Amino acid sequence: MVFLDTSFLENNEIKLCLQKTVDGDTEIGWLPAYHFAICDKHGREMGVCDLRIGHNLNTYYGGNIGYRIKEEYSGHHYAGKACLLLFELAKKHGMDHLIITCNPDNYASRRTCEYVGCRLVEIVRLPEDNSMRLEDGETEKCIYRIEL
């Protein structure tokens, strides 16, 4: 896969500053990914996000997009605004839909999924051999999908 220019990933409030790209690893089911800092227009980092390109079982449970906003910046839809920018990058890679997941009790993340127009597909129990269950003790995920 060829990683694309990401300098267009900004709006009137935030910009996504590329931190790194990571090649996929088919043996362990990892997809190629972009990792960004979510910054304000002055370059102050308010959080992070990533976009995994493609679809497989890992992204069904773990999502194509991940995000985390620093507590002092929460409540301003920065994660949602970052997702909307990432949707544009995903389209440039020919993706027609994305999966975003979160824990059922993560109400802020659930609101973010709704804010960007995702629909809840299901709430699933993670398979016994899933790394999020084995390493983090997580048992369930809300699976959200957005058509691009």
mmCIF file of C-alpha atoms in Angstrom:
data_model
loop_
_atom_site.group_PDB
_atom_site.id
_atom_site.type_symbol
_atom_site.label_atom_id
_atom_site.label_comp_id
_atom_site.label_asym_id
_atom_site.label_seq_id
_atom_site.Cartn_x
_atom_site.Cartn_y
_atom_site.Cartn_z
ATOM 1 C CA MET A 1 0.000 0.000 0.000
ATOM 2 C CA VAL A 2 1.119 3.546 -0.722
ATOM 3 C CA PHE A 3 0.619 6.092 2.054
ATOM 4 C CA LEU A 4 -0.882 9.344 0.785
ATOM 5 C CA ASP A 5 -0.203 13.001 1.488
ATOM 6 C CA THR A 6 -2.188 14.051 4.569
ATOM 7 C CA SER A 7 -1.578 17.795 4.570
ATOM 8 C CA PHE A 8 -5.237 18.425 3.615
ATOM 9 C CA LEU A 9 -6.537 17.004 6.905
ATOM 10 C CA GLU A 10 -7.656 20.205 8.580
ATOM 11 C CA ASN A 11 -10.703 22.368 9.073
ATOM 12 C CA ASN A 12 -11.313 25.757 10.670
ATOM 13 C CA GLU A 13 -10.664 24.357 14.192
ATOM 14 C CA ILE A 14 -8.269 21.423 14.046
ATOM 15 C CA LYS A 15 -5.573 19.831 11.957
ATOM 16 C CA LEU A 16 -4.321 16.262 11.966
ATOM 17 C CA CYS A 17 -0.532 16.197 12.225
ATOM 18 C CA LEU A 18 0.945 12.954 10.928
ATOM 19 C CA GLN A 19 3.109 11.289 13.580
ATOM 20 C CA LYS A 20 3.872 8.039 11.771
ATOM 21 C CA THR A 21 2.663 5.428 9.339
ATOM 22 C CA VAL A 22 2.822 1.710 10.047
ATOM 23 C CA ASP A 23 2.925 -1.019 7.425
ATOM 24 C CA GLY A 24 0.482 -3.874 7.839
ATOM 25 C CA ASP A 25 1.473 -7.300 9.127
ATOM 26 C CA THR A 26 -0.665 -9.998 7.523
ATOM 27 C CA GLU A 27 0.648 -12.723 9.853
ATOM 28 C CA ILE A 28 -0.967 -11.078 12.876
ATOM 29 C CA GLY A 29 -3.827 -9.377 11.031
ATOM 30 C CA TRP A 30 -2.650 -5.775 11.372
ATOM 31 C CA LEU A 31 -3.612 -3.387 8.602
ATOM 32 C CA PRO A 32 -1.542 -0.434 7.366
ATOM 33 C CA ALA A 33 -2.242 2.609 9.528
ATOM 34 C CA TYR A 34 -1.767 6.343 9.844
ATOM 35 C CA HIS A 35 -1.212 7.836 13.322
ATOM 36 C CA PHE A 36 -1.940 11.513 13.967
ATOM 37 C CA ALA A 37 -1.874 14.115 16.688
ATOM 38 C CA ILE A 38 -5.093 16.119 16.814
ATOM 39 C CA CYS A 39 -3.903 19.715 17.066
ATOM 40 C CA ASP A 40 -5.499 23.126 17.262
ATOM 41 C CA LYS A 41 -4.555 25.747 14.684
ATOM 42 C CA HIS A 42 -1.573 26.780 16.843
ATOM 43 C CA GLY A 43 -0.166 23.239 16.850
ATOM 44 C CA ARG A 44 -1.157 22.442 20.444
ATOM 45 C CA GLU A 45 -1.824 18.705 20.740
ATOM 46 C CA MET A 46 -5.302 17.970 22.073
ATOM 47 C CA GLY A 47 -5.389 14.235 21.436
ATOM 48 C CA VAL A 48 -4.492 11.477 19.007
ATOM 49 C CA CYS A 49 -6.245 9.424 16.344
ATOM 50 C CA ASP A 50 -5.430 6.728 13.848
ATOM 51 C CA LEU A 51 -6.872 5.236 10.694
ATOM 52 C CA ARG A 52 -6.416 1.597 9.692
ATOM 53 C CA ILE A 53 -6.768 0.998 5.947
ATOM 54 C CA GLY A 54 -8.806 -2.031 4.904
ATOM 55 C CA HIS A 55 -11.095 -4.503 6.612
ATOM 56 C CA ASN A 56 -10.557 -7.753 8.458
ATOM 57 C CA LEU A 57 -11.755 -9.471 11.625
ATOM 58 C CA ASN A 58 -9.427 -7.357 13.767
ATOM 59 C CA THR A 59 -10.954 -4.114 12.489
ATOM 60 C CA TYR A 60 -14.464 -5.461 12.975
ATOM 61 C CA TYR A 61 -13.769 -5.701 16.703
ATOM 62 C CA GLY A 62 -11.128 -2.955 16.996
ATOM 63 C CA GLY A 63 -12.370 -0.501 14.372
ATOM 64 C CA ASN A 64 -10.791 1.341 11.468
ATOM 65 C CA ILE A 65 -10.506 4.497 13.569
ATOM 66 C CA GLY A 66 -9.233 5.023 17.065
ATOM 67 C CA TYR A 67 -9.129 8.298 18.999
ATOM 68 C CA ARG A 68 -8.327 9.709 22.406
ATOM 69 C CA ILE A 69 -8.810 13.308 23.522
ATOM 70 C CA LYS A 70 -6.943 14.779 26.479
ATOM 71 C CA GLU A 71 -9.341 15.402 29.345
ATOM 72 C CA GLU A 72 -8.862 19.170 29.356
ATOM 73 C CA TYR A 73 -10.064 19.312 25.717
ATOM 74 C CA SER A 74 -13.077 17.008 26.021
ATOM 75 C CA GLY A 75 -16.580 18.205 25.283
ATOM 76 C CA HIS A 76 -15.812 20.084 22.046
ATOM 77 C CA HIS A 77 -16.358 17.229 19.537
ATOM 78 C CA TYR A 78 -12.653 17.153 18.627
ATOM 79 C CA ALA A 79 -12.723 13.349 18.244
ATOM 80 C CA GLY A 80 -15.735 13.621 15.946
ATOM 81 C CA LYS A 81 -14.182 16.417 13.923
ATOM 82 C CA ALA A 82 -11.023 14.319 13.553
ATOM 83 C CA CYS A 83 -13.123 11.362 12.379
ATOM 84 C CA LEU A 84 -14.801 13.497 9.724
ATOM 85 C CA LEU A 85 -11.352 14.400 8.386
ATOM 86 C CA LEU A 86 -10.235 10.759 8.490
ATOM 87 C CA PHE A 87 -13.306 9.813 6.444
ATOM 88 C CA GLU A 88 -11.863 11.889 3.598
ATOM 89 C CA LEU A 89 -8.528 10.065 3.780
ATOM 90 C CA ALA A 90 -10.309 6.694 3.833
ATOM 91 C CA LYS A 91 -12.228 7.681 0.680
ATOM 92 C CA LYS A 92 -8.938 8.504 -1.056
ATOM 93 C CA HIS A 93 -7.917 4.900 -0.305
ATOM 94 C CA GLY A 94 -11.095 3.643 -1.979
ATOM 95 C CA MET A 95 -12.816 2.566 1.223
ATOM 96 C CA ASP A 96 -16.620 2.566 1.048
ATOM 97 C CA HIS A 97 -17.323 2.150 4.757
ATOM 98 C CA LEU A 98 -15.594 2.292 8.130
ATOM 99 C CA ILE A 99 -16.068 0.551 11.454
ATOM 100 C CA ILE A 100 -15.612 2.405 14.749
ATOM 101 C CA THR A 101 -15.888 0.460 17.987
ATOM 102 C CA CYS A 102 -15.997 1.305 21.663
ATOM 103 C CA ASN A 103 -16.855 -0.247 24.977
ATOM 104 C CA PRO A 104 -20.585 -0.153 25.788
ATOM 105 C CA ASP A 105 -19.992 1.999 28.878
ATOM 106 C CA ASN A 106 -17.884 4.574 27.004
ATOM 107 C CA TYR A 107 -20.695 7.068 26.515
ATOM 108 C CA ALA A 108 -18.429 9.826 25.203
ATOM 109 C CA SER A 109 -17.197 7.569 22.407
ATOM 110 C CA ARG A 110 -20.717 6.403 21.647
ATOM 111 C CA ARG A 111 -21.793 10.060 21.318
ATOM 112 C CA THR A 112 -18.838 10.639 18.978
ATOM 113 C CA CYS A 113 -19.982 7.777 16.751
ATOM 114 C CA GLU A 114 -23.488 9.237 16.647
ATOM 115 C CA TYR A 115 -22.136 12.772 16.052
ATOM 116 C CA VAL A 116 -20.353 11.641 12.855
ATOM 117 C CA GLY A 117 -23.367 9.715 11.545
ATOM 118 C CA CYS A 118 -22.446 6.136 12.364
ATOM 119 C CA ARG A 119 -25.151 3.575 12.996
ATOM 120 C CA LEU A 120 -24.907 0.985 15.747
ATOM 121 C CA VAL A 121 -24.715 -2.433 14.087
ATOM 122 C CA GLU A 122 -24.547 -4.532 17.249
ATOM 123 C CA ILE A 123 -23.045 -4.948 20.691
ATOM 124 C CA VAL A 124 -20.927 -8.104 20.648
ATOM 125 C CA ARG A 125 -19.035 -10.250 23.109
ATOM 126 C CA LEU A 126 -15.383 -10.394 22.119
ATOM 127 C CA PRO A 127 -14.106 -13.842 21.129
ATOM 128 C CA GLU A 128 -12.124 -15.629 23.829
ATOM 129 C CA ASP A 129 -8.916 -15.374 21.748
ATOM 130 C CA ASN A 130 -9.282 -11.661 20.910
ATOM 131 C CA SER A 131 -6.250 -9.616 21.987
ATOM 132 C CA MET A 132 -8.407 -6.882 23.570
ATOM 133 C CA ARG A 133 -9.936 -9.563 25.810
ATOM 134 C CA LEU A 134 -6.639 -11.300 26.554
ATOM 135 C CA GLU A 135 -4.488 -8.200 27.094
ATOM 136 C CA ASP A 136 -6.963 -5.581 28.344
ATOM 137 C CA GLY A 137 -9.723 -7.679 29.902
ATOM 138 C CA GLU A 138 -12.390 -6.172 27.634
ATOM 139 C CA THR A 139 -15.423 -8.369 27.006
ATOM 140 C CA GLU A 140 -17.840 -6.408 24.789
ATOM 141 C CA LYS A 141 -17.723 -3.862 21.975
ATOM 142 C CA CYS A 142 -20.265 -1.606 20.342
ATOM 143 C CA ILE A 143 -19.803 -1.961 16.588
ATOM 144 C CA TYR A 144 -20.639 1.199 14.644
ATOM 145 C CA ARG A 145 -20.546 1.515 10.857
ATOM 146 C CA ILE A 146 -20.523 4.515 8.543
ATOM 147 C CA GLU A 147 -21.009 4.391 4.788
ATOM 148 C CA LEU A 148 -18.636 6.692 2.961
#
